[in-house]
Short mmCIF file of C-alpha atoms and ligand atoms in Angstrom, two decimals:
data_model
loop_
_atom_site.label_atom_id
_atom_site.label_comp_id
_atom_site.label_asym_id
_atom_site.label_seq_id
_atom_site.Cartn_x
_atom_site.Cartn_y
_atom_site.Cartn_z
CA MET A 1 -14.68 32.25 -7.74
CA ASP A 2 -16.39 30.89 -4.66
CA PHE A 3 -15.65 33.06 -1.63
CA ARG A 4 -15.47 30.04 0.62
CA GLN A 5 -12.54 28.57 -1.30
CA LEU A 6 -10.30 31.47 -0.19
CA THR A 7 -7.99 30.80 2.72
CA ARG A 8 -8.57 33.18 5.63
CA GLU A 9 -5.52 35.14 4.60
CA GLN A 10 -6.68 35.45 1.00
CA SER A 11 -10.11 36.50 2.15
CA ARG A 12 -8.60 39.21 4.40
CA GLU A 13 -6.62 40.48 1.41
CA ALA A 14 -9.73 40.45 -0.79
CA LEU A 15 -11.63 42.45 1.81
CA THR A 16 -8.78 44.92 2.20
CA ALA A 17 -8.80 45.38 -1.57
CA LEU A 18 -12.48 46.27 -1.24
CA GLY A 19 -11.51 48.93 1.32
CA GLU A 20 -12.71 46.93 4.34
CA LYS A 21 -11.18 46.47 7.80
CA PRO A 22 -9.63 43.05 8.59
CA PHE A 23 -12.20 42.25 11.32
CA ARG A 24 -14.84 41.83 8.62
CA GLU A 25 -13.09 38.63 7.58
CA LYS A 26 -13.56 37.22 11.07
CA GLN A 27 -17.25 38.06 10.99
CA ILE A 28 -17.68 36.32 7.65
CA PHE A 29 -15.66 33.28 8.76
CA ARG A 30 -17.94 32.89 11.79
CA TRP A 31 -21.00 32.97 9.54
CA ILE A 32 -19.48 30.36 7.26
CA CYS A 33 -18.81 28.03 10.19
CA ARG A 34 -22.38 28.48 11.41
CA GLY A 35 -23.64 27.31 8.01
CA ALA A 36 -24.79 30.61 6.45
CA GLU A 37 -26.20 30.08 2.98
CA SER A 38 -25.52 33.49 1.46
CA PHE A 39 -23.90 36.88 2.14
CA SER A 40 -27.35 38.40 2.65
CA GLU A 41 -27.76 36.40 5.89
CA MET A 42 -24.67 38.07 7.38
CA THR A 43 -26.60 40.80 9.10
CA ASP A 44 -23.69 42.30 11.03
CA LEU A 45 -22.05 43.32 7.75
CA PRO A 46 -23.03 46.63 6.16
CA ALA A 47 -25.62 46.12 3.42
CA ALA A 48 -23.32 47.73 0.84
CA LEU A 49 -20.57 45.20 1.61
CA ARG A 50 -22.98 42.28 1.38
CA GLU A 51 -24.04 43.51 -2.05
CA LYS A 52 -20.45 44.05 -3.20
CA LEU A 53 -19.49 40.53 -2.10
CA SER A 54 -22.54 38.96 -3.74
CA ALA A 55 -21.69 40.74 -7.00
CA GLU A 56 -18.07 39.65 -6.91
CA TYR A 57 -18.14 36.10 -5.51
CA SER A 58 -20.32 33.05 -5.71
CA PHE A 59 -21.24 31.45 -2.38
CA GLY A 60 -21.86 27.76 -2.86
CA LYS A 61 -23.57 25.47 -0.37
CA ALA A 62 -23.82 21.73 -0.12
CA LYS A 63 -27.23 20.35 0.75
CA VAL A 64 -28.30 17.11 2.37
CA LEU A 65 -30.41 15.42 -0.28
CA LEU A 66 -31.15 12.11 1.39
CA THR A 67 -30.90 10.73 4.91
CA GLN A 68 -30.94 7.06 5.80
CA ARG A 69 -31.21 6.05 9.43
CA SER A 70 -30.06 2.69 10.74
CA ALA A 71 -31.50 1.01 13.80
CA ASP A 72 -28.07 1.32 15.49
CA GLY A 73 -28.08 5.15 15.29
CA THR A 74 -25.87 5.35 12.20
CA MET A 75 -27.07 7.91 9.67
CA LYS A 76 -25.98 8.07 6.08
CA PHE A 77 -26.30 11.33 4.19
CA LEU A 78 -26.21 11.94 0.47
CA LEU A 79 -25.03 15.49 -0.17
CA SER A 80 -25.36 17.45 -3.37
CA PHE A 81 -22.98 20.22 -4.39
CA PRO A 82 -23.76 23.33 -6.49
CA ASP A 83 -22.75 21.62 -9.75
CA GLY A 84 -25.10 18.72 -9.05
CA GLU A 85 -22.37 16.23 -8.09
CA LYS A 86 -23.09 14.04 -5.10
CA ALA A 87 -21.07 12.55 -2.26
CA GLU A 88 -21.84 10.69 0.90
CA ALA A 89 -21.05 11.07 4.58
CA VAL A 90 -21.80 8.71 7.47
CA PHE A 91 -22.59 9.67 11.07
CA MET A 92 -21.72 7.04 13.68
CA LYS A 93 -22.16 6.83 17.42
CA TYR A 94 -19.30 5.47 19.47
CA SER A 95 -18.64 5.24 23.19
CA TYR A 96 -16.15 8.13 22.82
CA GLY A 97 -18.59 10.38 20.95
CA ASN A 98 -20.08 11.06 17.55
CA SER A 99 -18.01 10.61 14.46
CA LEU A 100 -18.52 11.67 10.87
CA CYS A 101 -16.95 9.88 7.93
CA ILE A 102 -16.58 12.31 5.06
CA SER A 103 -15.78 12.02 1.35
CA THR A 104 -12.81 13.80 -0.22
CA GLN A 105 -13.60 13.24 -3.92
CA ILE A 106 -16.55 12.47 -6.18
CA GLY A 107 -15.74 8.89 -7.14
CA CYS A 108 -12.15 7.68 -6.88
CA ASN A 109 -9.29 6.80 -9.22
CA MET A 110 -7.67 4.18 -7.00
CA ARG A 111 -9.88 1.32 -8.21
CA CYS A 112 -9.44 -1.03 -5.27
CA ALA A 113 -11.00 -4.37 -6.21
CA PHE A 114 -13.46 -4.49 -3.28
CA CYS A 115 -14.64 -0.86 -3.24
CA ALA A 116 -17.77 0.69 -4.74
CA SER A 117 -16.33 4.23 -4.95
CA GLY A 118 -13.83 3.43 -7.68
CA LEU A 119 -16.14 1.42 -9.94
CA SER A 120 -16.52 4.29 -12.39
CA GLY A 121 -13.44 6.39 -11.62
CA LYS A 122 -13.06 9.90 -10.24
CA ARG A 123 -15.37 12.65 -11.45
CA ARG A 124 -13.74 15.48 -9.55
CA ASP A 125 -11.97 16.54 -6.37
CA LEU A 126 -13.99 18.02 -3.54
CA LEU A 127 -12.92 21.52 -2.53
CA SER A 128 -11.93 22.41 1.04
CA TRP A 129 -15.16 24.28 1.72
CA GLU A 130 -17.21 21.40 0.31
CA MET A 131 -15.63 19.03 2.84
CA LEU A 132 -16.29 21.62 5.56
CA ASP A 133 -19.91 21.73 4.40
CA GLU A 134 -20.18 17.96 4.75
CA TYR A 135 -19.38 18.52 8.44
CA ILE A 136 -21.60 21.56 8.91
CA GLU A 137 -24.63 20.25 7.06
CA CYS A 138 -24.44 16.72 8.48
CA SER A 139 -24.16 18.11 12.04
CA LYS A 140 -27.33 20.10 11.37
CA ALA A 141 -29.11 17.12 9.83
CA ALA A 142 -28.01 14.76 12.62
CA GLY A 143 -29.11 17.28 15.23
CA GLU A 144 -26.14 16.32 17.38
CA PRO A 145 -22.63 17.64 17.84
CA ILE A 146 -19.89 15.78 16.00
CA ASN A 147 -16.52 15.64 17.73
CA HIS A 148 -14.58 13.22 15.52
CA VAL A 149 -14.00 13.31 11.79
CA VAL A 150 -12.55 10.54 9.64
CA LEU A 151 -11.61 11.06 6.00
CA MET A 152 -12.67 7.57 4.99
CA GLY A 153 -15.59 8.18 2.66
CA MET A 154 -15.41 8.30 -1.10
CA GLY A 155 -12.08 9.32 -2.56
CA GLU A 156 -8.36 9.19 -1.83
CA PRO A 157 -7.36 12.13 0.40
CA PHE A 158 -3.74 12.23 -0.83
CA ASP A 159 -4.91 12.34 -4.45
CA ASN A 160 -6.47 15.70 -3.43
CA TYR A 161 -3.84 16.86 -0.95
CA GLU A 162 -4.21 20.66 -1.22
CA ASN A 163 -7.96 20.65 -0.65
CA VAL A 164 -7.68 18.15 2.19
CA ALA A 165 -4.99 20.29 3.85
CA GLY A 166 -7.18 23.38 3.40
CA PHE A 167 -10.10 21.53 4.98
CA LEU A 168 -8.01 20.40 7.97
CA ARG A 169 -6.96 24.01 8.59
CA LEU A 170 -10.54 25.27 8.29
CA ILE A 171 -12.13 22.75 10.65
CA HIS A 172 -9.31 23.14 13.18
CA ASP A 173 -9.41 26.96 13.19
CA PRO A 174 -9.94 28.12 16.80
CA GLU A 175 -12.17 30.97 15.65
CA GLY A 176 -14.55 28.57 13.94
CA ILE A 177 -15.36 24.92 14.59
CA ASN A 178 -12.14 24.40 16.53
CA LEU A 179 -12.00 20.62 16.11
CA SER A 180 -8.86 19.18 17.66
CA PHE A 181 -6.41 17.65 15.19
CA ARG A 182 -6.24 14.63 17.50
CA ASN A 183 -9.90 13.97 16.77
CA ILE A 184 -9.32 13.74 13.03
CA THR A 185 -8.10 10.71 11.06
CA VAL A 186 -7.00 10.73 7.43
CA SER A 187 -7.04 7.38 5.63
CA THR A 188 -4.93 6.63 2.56
CA CYS A 189 -4.49 3.64 0.29
CA GLY A 190 -0.74 4.21 0.75
CA LEU A 191 0.35 7.12 -1.48
CA ILE A 192 3.83 7.61 -0.04
CA PRO A 193 4.53 11.25 -1.09
CA GLY A 194 1.25 12.25 0.60
CA ILE A 195 2.10 10.38 3.80
CA VAL A 196 5.50 12.07 4.05
CA ARG A 197 4.13 15.56 3.45
CA PHE A 198 1.22 14.96 5.84
CA GLY A 199 3.64 13.84 8.56
CA ASP A 200 5.54 17.11 8.20
CA GLU A 201 2.51 19.39 7.99
CA PHE A 202 -0.05 17.70 10.25
CA PRO A 203 1.85 15.62 12.82
CA GLN A 204 -1.08 15.73 15.26
CA VAL A 205 -3.69 14.37 12.86
CA ASN A 206 -4.10 10.58 12.96
CA LEU A 207 -2.97 8.55 9.99
CA ALA A 208 -4.69 5.37 8.81
CA VAL A 209 -3.20 3.29 6.02
CA SER A 210 -5.25 0.74 4.10
CA LEU A 211 -3.20 -2.44 3.94
CA HIS A 212 -5.61 -5.30 3.24
CA ALA A 213 -2.78 -7.74 2.50
CA SER A 214 0.67 -8.42 3.92
CA ASP A 215 2.04 -9.84 0.72
CA GLN A 216 3.04 -7.50 -2.15
CA LYS A 217 1.54 -9.63 -4.90
CA ALA A 218 -1.79 -10.09 -3.14
CA ARG A 219 -1.93 -6.41 -2.21
CA ALA A 220 -1.19 -5.22 -5.74
CA ALA A 221 -3.99 -7.50 -7.02
CA LEU A 222 -6.46 -5.86 -4.63
CA MET A 223 -5.13 -2.30 -4.80
CA PRO A 224 -3.62 -1.01 -8.07
CA ALA A 225 -1.88 1.87 -6.22
CA ALA A 226 0.23 -0.75 -4.45
CA LYS A 227 2.06 -1.47 -7.71
CA ALA A 228 3.91 1.85 -7.45
CA TYR A 229 3.90 2.14 -3.66
CA THR A 230 5.06 -1.34 -2.73
CA LEU A 231 4.95 -2.79 0.77
CA GLU A 232 8.72 -2.77 0.82
CA LYS A 233 8.68 1.02 0.51
CA LEU A 234 5.43 1.71 2.36
CA ILE A 235 6.04 -0.08 5.65
CA PRO A 236 9.30 1.77 6.52
CA VAL A 237 7.56 5.07 5.67
CA CYS A 238 4.73 4.21 8.09
CA ALA A 239 7.22 3.18 10.77
CA ALA A 240 9.09 6.46 10.30
CA HIS A 241 5.81 8.38 10.49
CA ALA A 242 4.96 6.77 13.83
CA GLU A 243 8.45 7.57 15.14
CA LYS A 244 8.43 11.14 13.90
CA THR A 245 4.96 12.03 15.17
CA GLY A 246 5.01 9.90 18.30
CA ARG A 247 1.51 8.75 17.29
CA ARG A 248 0.21 5.29 16.63
CA VAL A 249 -0.49 4.52 12.98
CA THR A 250 -3.70 2.64 12.22
CA PHE A 251 -3.62 -0.06 9.57
CA GLU A 252 -6.93 -0.98 7.99
CA TYR A 253 -7.40 -4.56 6.89
CA ALA A 254 -10.64 -5.58 5.20
CA LEU A 255 -11.19 -9.28 5.75
CA ILE A 256 -12.12 -10.95 2.48
CA ASN A 257 -13.25 -14.55 2.46
CA GLY A 258 -10.54 -16.85 1.09
CA LYS A 259 -8.24 -13.97 0.05
CA ASN A 260 -6.53 -12.61 3.15
CA ASP A 261 -8.29 -14.13 6.16
CA SER A 262 -6.30 -17.28 7.02
CA GLN A 263 -4.25 -17.88 10.17
CA GLU A 264 -1.20 -17.85 7.94
CA ASN A 265 -2.22 -14.38 6.65
CA ALA A 266 -2.52 -13.22 10.27
CA ARG A 267 0.97 -14.52 11.02
CA ALA A 268 2.42 -12.77 7.95
CA LEU A 269 0.67 -9.52 8.90
CA ALA A 270 2.05 -9.70 12.44
CA SER A 271 5.59 -10.19 11.19
CA LEU A 272 5.24 -7.32 8.69
CA LEU A 273 4.12 -4.89 11.43
CA LYS A 274 6.40 -6.11 14.22
CA GLY A 275 7.98 -3.26 16.15
CA ILE A 276 5.82 -0.49 14.65
CA ASN A 277 3.74 1.66 17.00
CA CYS A 278 0.45 0.68 15.40
CA HIS A 279 -3.07 -0.63 15.72
CA VAL A 280 -4.86 -2.84 13.20
CA ASN A 281 -8.47 -2.15 12.38
CA LEU A 282 -10.04 -5.32 11.00
CA ILE A 283 -13.07 -4.64 8.84
CA PRO A 284 -15.18 -7.60 7.74
CA LEU A 285 -15.65 -6.76 4.05
CA ASN A 286 -18.83 -4.88 3.24
CA PRO A 287 -19.76 -6.86 0.13
CA VAL A 288 -20.33 -4.89 -3.08
CA LYS A 289 -22.20 -6.99 -5.64
CA GLU A 290 -20.07 -6.04 -8.69
CA THR A 291 -16.78 -7.04 -7.06
CA GLY A 292 -17.60 -10.73 -6.62
CA LEU A 293 -15.79 -10.70 -3.25
CA ASP A 294 -17.24 -12.21 -0.09
CA THR A 295 -17.14 -11.16 3.52
CA VAL A 296 -16.06 -13.30 6.48
CA SER A 297 -18.11 -14.53 9.41
CA ARG A 298 -17.79 -12.76 12.79
CA PRO A 299 -16.14 -15.87 14.33
CA ALA A 300 -13.58 -15.95 11.47
CA ALA A 301 -12.85 -12.25 12.01
CA HIS A 302 -12.35 -12.84 15.74
CA ALA A 303 -10.09 -15.84 15.11
CA PHE A 304 -7.92 -13.60 12.90
CA ALA A 305 -7.89 -10.90 15.59
CA GLU A 306 -6.92 -13.39 18.31
CA LYS A 307 -3.99 -14.62 16.26
CA LEU A 308 -2.74 -11.07 15.68
CA GLU A 309 -3.11 -10.20 19.38
CA ALA A 310 -1.29 -13.37 20.37
CA LEU A 311 1.58 -12.29 18.15
CA GLY A 312 1.70 -8.89 19.87
CA ILE A 313 -0.19 -6.71 17.36
CA PRO A 314 -3.01 -4.70 18.95
CA CYS A 315 -6.19 -4.85 16.89
CA THR A 316 -9.95 -4.47 16.94
CA VAL A 317 -12.68 -5.90 14.76
CA ARG A 318 -14.73 -2.96 13.58
CA ARG A 319 -18.37 -3.11 14.59
CA SER A 320 -20.44 -3.42 11.48
CA LEU A 321 -22.44 -0.20 11.66
CA GLY A 322 -25.19 0.69 9.25
CA ALA A 323 -24.93 -2.42 7.07
CA ASP A 324 -28.70 -2.11 6.53
CA ILE A 325 -28.26 1.35 4.95
CA ASP A 326 -25.51 0.82 2.37
CA ALA A 327 -22.92 2.40 4.64
CA ALA A 328 -19.91 1.03 2.73
CA CYS A 329 -17.88 3.44 0.64
CA GLY A 330 -19.66 4.71 -2.46
CA GLN A 331 -22.72 2.49 -2.16
CA LEU A 332 -25.40 5.11 -1.53
CA ARG A 333 -24.35 7.42 -4.36
CA LYS A 334 -24.19 4.48 -6.74
CA LYS A 335 -27.70 3.34 -5.82
CA HIS A 336 -28.98 6.88 -6.19
CA GLU A 337 -27.52 7.10 -9.69
CA GLU A 338 -29.11 3.81 -10.60
CA GLY A 339 -32.48 5.12 -9.42
CA ALA A 340 -32.67 2.21 -7.00
CA LEU A 341 -33.74 4.21 -3.95
CA ASP A 342 -37.42 4.30 -3.18
CA GLU A 343 -39.49 7.13 -1.71
CA ASN A 344 -39.01 5.88 1.83
CA ASP A 345 -35.30 6.56 1.60
CA ALA A 346 -35.87 10.21 0.81
CA GLY A 347 -35.70 11.42 4.42
CA LYS A 348 -34.77 14.95 5.50
N1 LIG B 1 -8.93 6.10 -0.14
C1 LIG B 1 -8.74 6.00 1.28
C2 LIG B 1 -9.95 6.33 2.13
C3 LIG B 1 -11.29 5.87 1.69
S1 LIG B 1 -11.79 4.22 1.93
C4 LIG B 1 -8.19 4.65 1.64
O1 LIG B 1 -8.06 3.82 0.75
O2 LIG B 1 -7.84 4.43 2.79
C5 LIG B 1 -11.82 3.94 3.67
C6 LIG B 1 -11.53 2.49 4.02
O3 LIG B 1 -12.60 1.63 3.64
C7 LIG B 1 -10.30 1.96 3.33
O4 LIG B 1 -9.55 1.18 4.20
C8 LIG B 1 -10.89 1.12 2.22
O5 LIG B 1 -9.98 0.21 1.71
C9 LIG B 1 -12.08 0.51 2.94
N2 LIG B 1 -13.13 -0.04 2.09
C10 LIG B 1 -13.54 0.36 0.88
N3 LIG B 1 -14.54 -0.42 0.43
C11 LIG B 1 -14.75 -1.34 1.39
C12 LIG B 1 -15.65 -2.43 1.51
N4 LIG B 1 -16.51 -2.72 0.56
N5 LIG B 1 -15.61 -3.16 2.64
C13 LIG B 1 -14.72 -2.86 3.64
N6 LIG B 1 -13.86 -1.84 3.57
C14 LIG B 1 -13.86 -1.10 2.46
#
């Protein structure tokens, strides 16, 4: 058992069972949040306790294996976990601060038609502490504080709900990193049971829902999960979430040439979202060779955005950050597996 997978309460109980005082747990938690790599580093613990803990628990660490830097300040990290699995995280600079996009699974089972992460399915879920390590290790590697986190890397957060919830509690903990829930966004392909539970348990965390089409048939063709969680069911759940939490829901819409980018598509999207407290994030598709799908031009993206705005739906066209460094979902890990990265990519 990895010590870092225990909740704080479980770890207090484990320490009590070892005959220790509860404040030891706080000391250890602080070390974890500072990125300690082993119990032996925790010099304010008695040596005997450090030895006991090392004998009883493993203490995994994720490591940054590769760093790619884009001219626009975006950095993409490939992390490796103790079992050798790899995931990616992306650091981005915005006017409001630095943001990190983290992965929640190794691979993904959702198999969206345009996405690189799902090309070969899910290998495993990431554990709460592994997601926390993405944050800790990428902050160290970036050399800058990170004050926003988006769960929009590889994986479907609500297909790994327990670990994602554990991660949100860890990163928010006031005795550790203390990241505000309002500075965190969780993105889902629309798994309704997850959205409902998340709304109850984390009403202050932002919700983003990947829509990509306003027509059920077109959406189901792009996103297999939409077959079970149809637009007819999903949209009212999102509207109810916005009402219940008092927070604006973000809808993500990847613009794909000839598939969902016409003025008529914009009109249909506006009528679908009418009356919902929401914001649409338009993402010109980051093309992935295997998918055969094309991106749209910037002018086409802006024409789509103008139509939506004119129909009363607030939206933005996402800046294309880090396109020169494979910053789209799942691309870096895939290249690494194919052995297609050269020496120059091996930063760090
Ligand atoms: N599984 C979650 C979160 C991970 S993907 C979800 O589906 O929301 C984060 C966002 O990137 C999603 O909106 C996803 O649909 C989008 N995305 C994936 N591949 C993309 C690509 N090649 N170009 C543009 N957006 C992409």
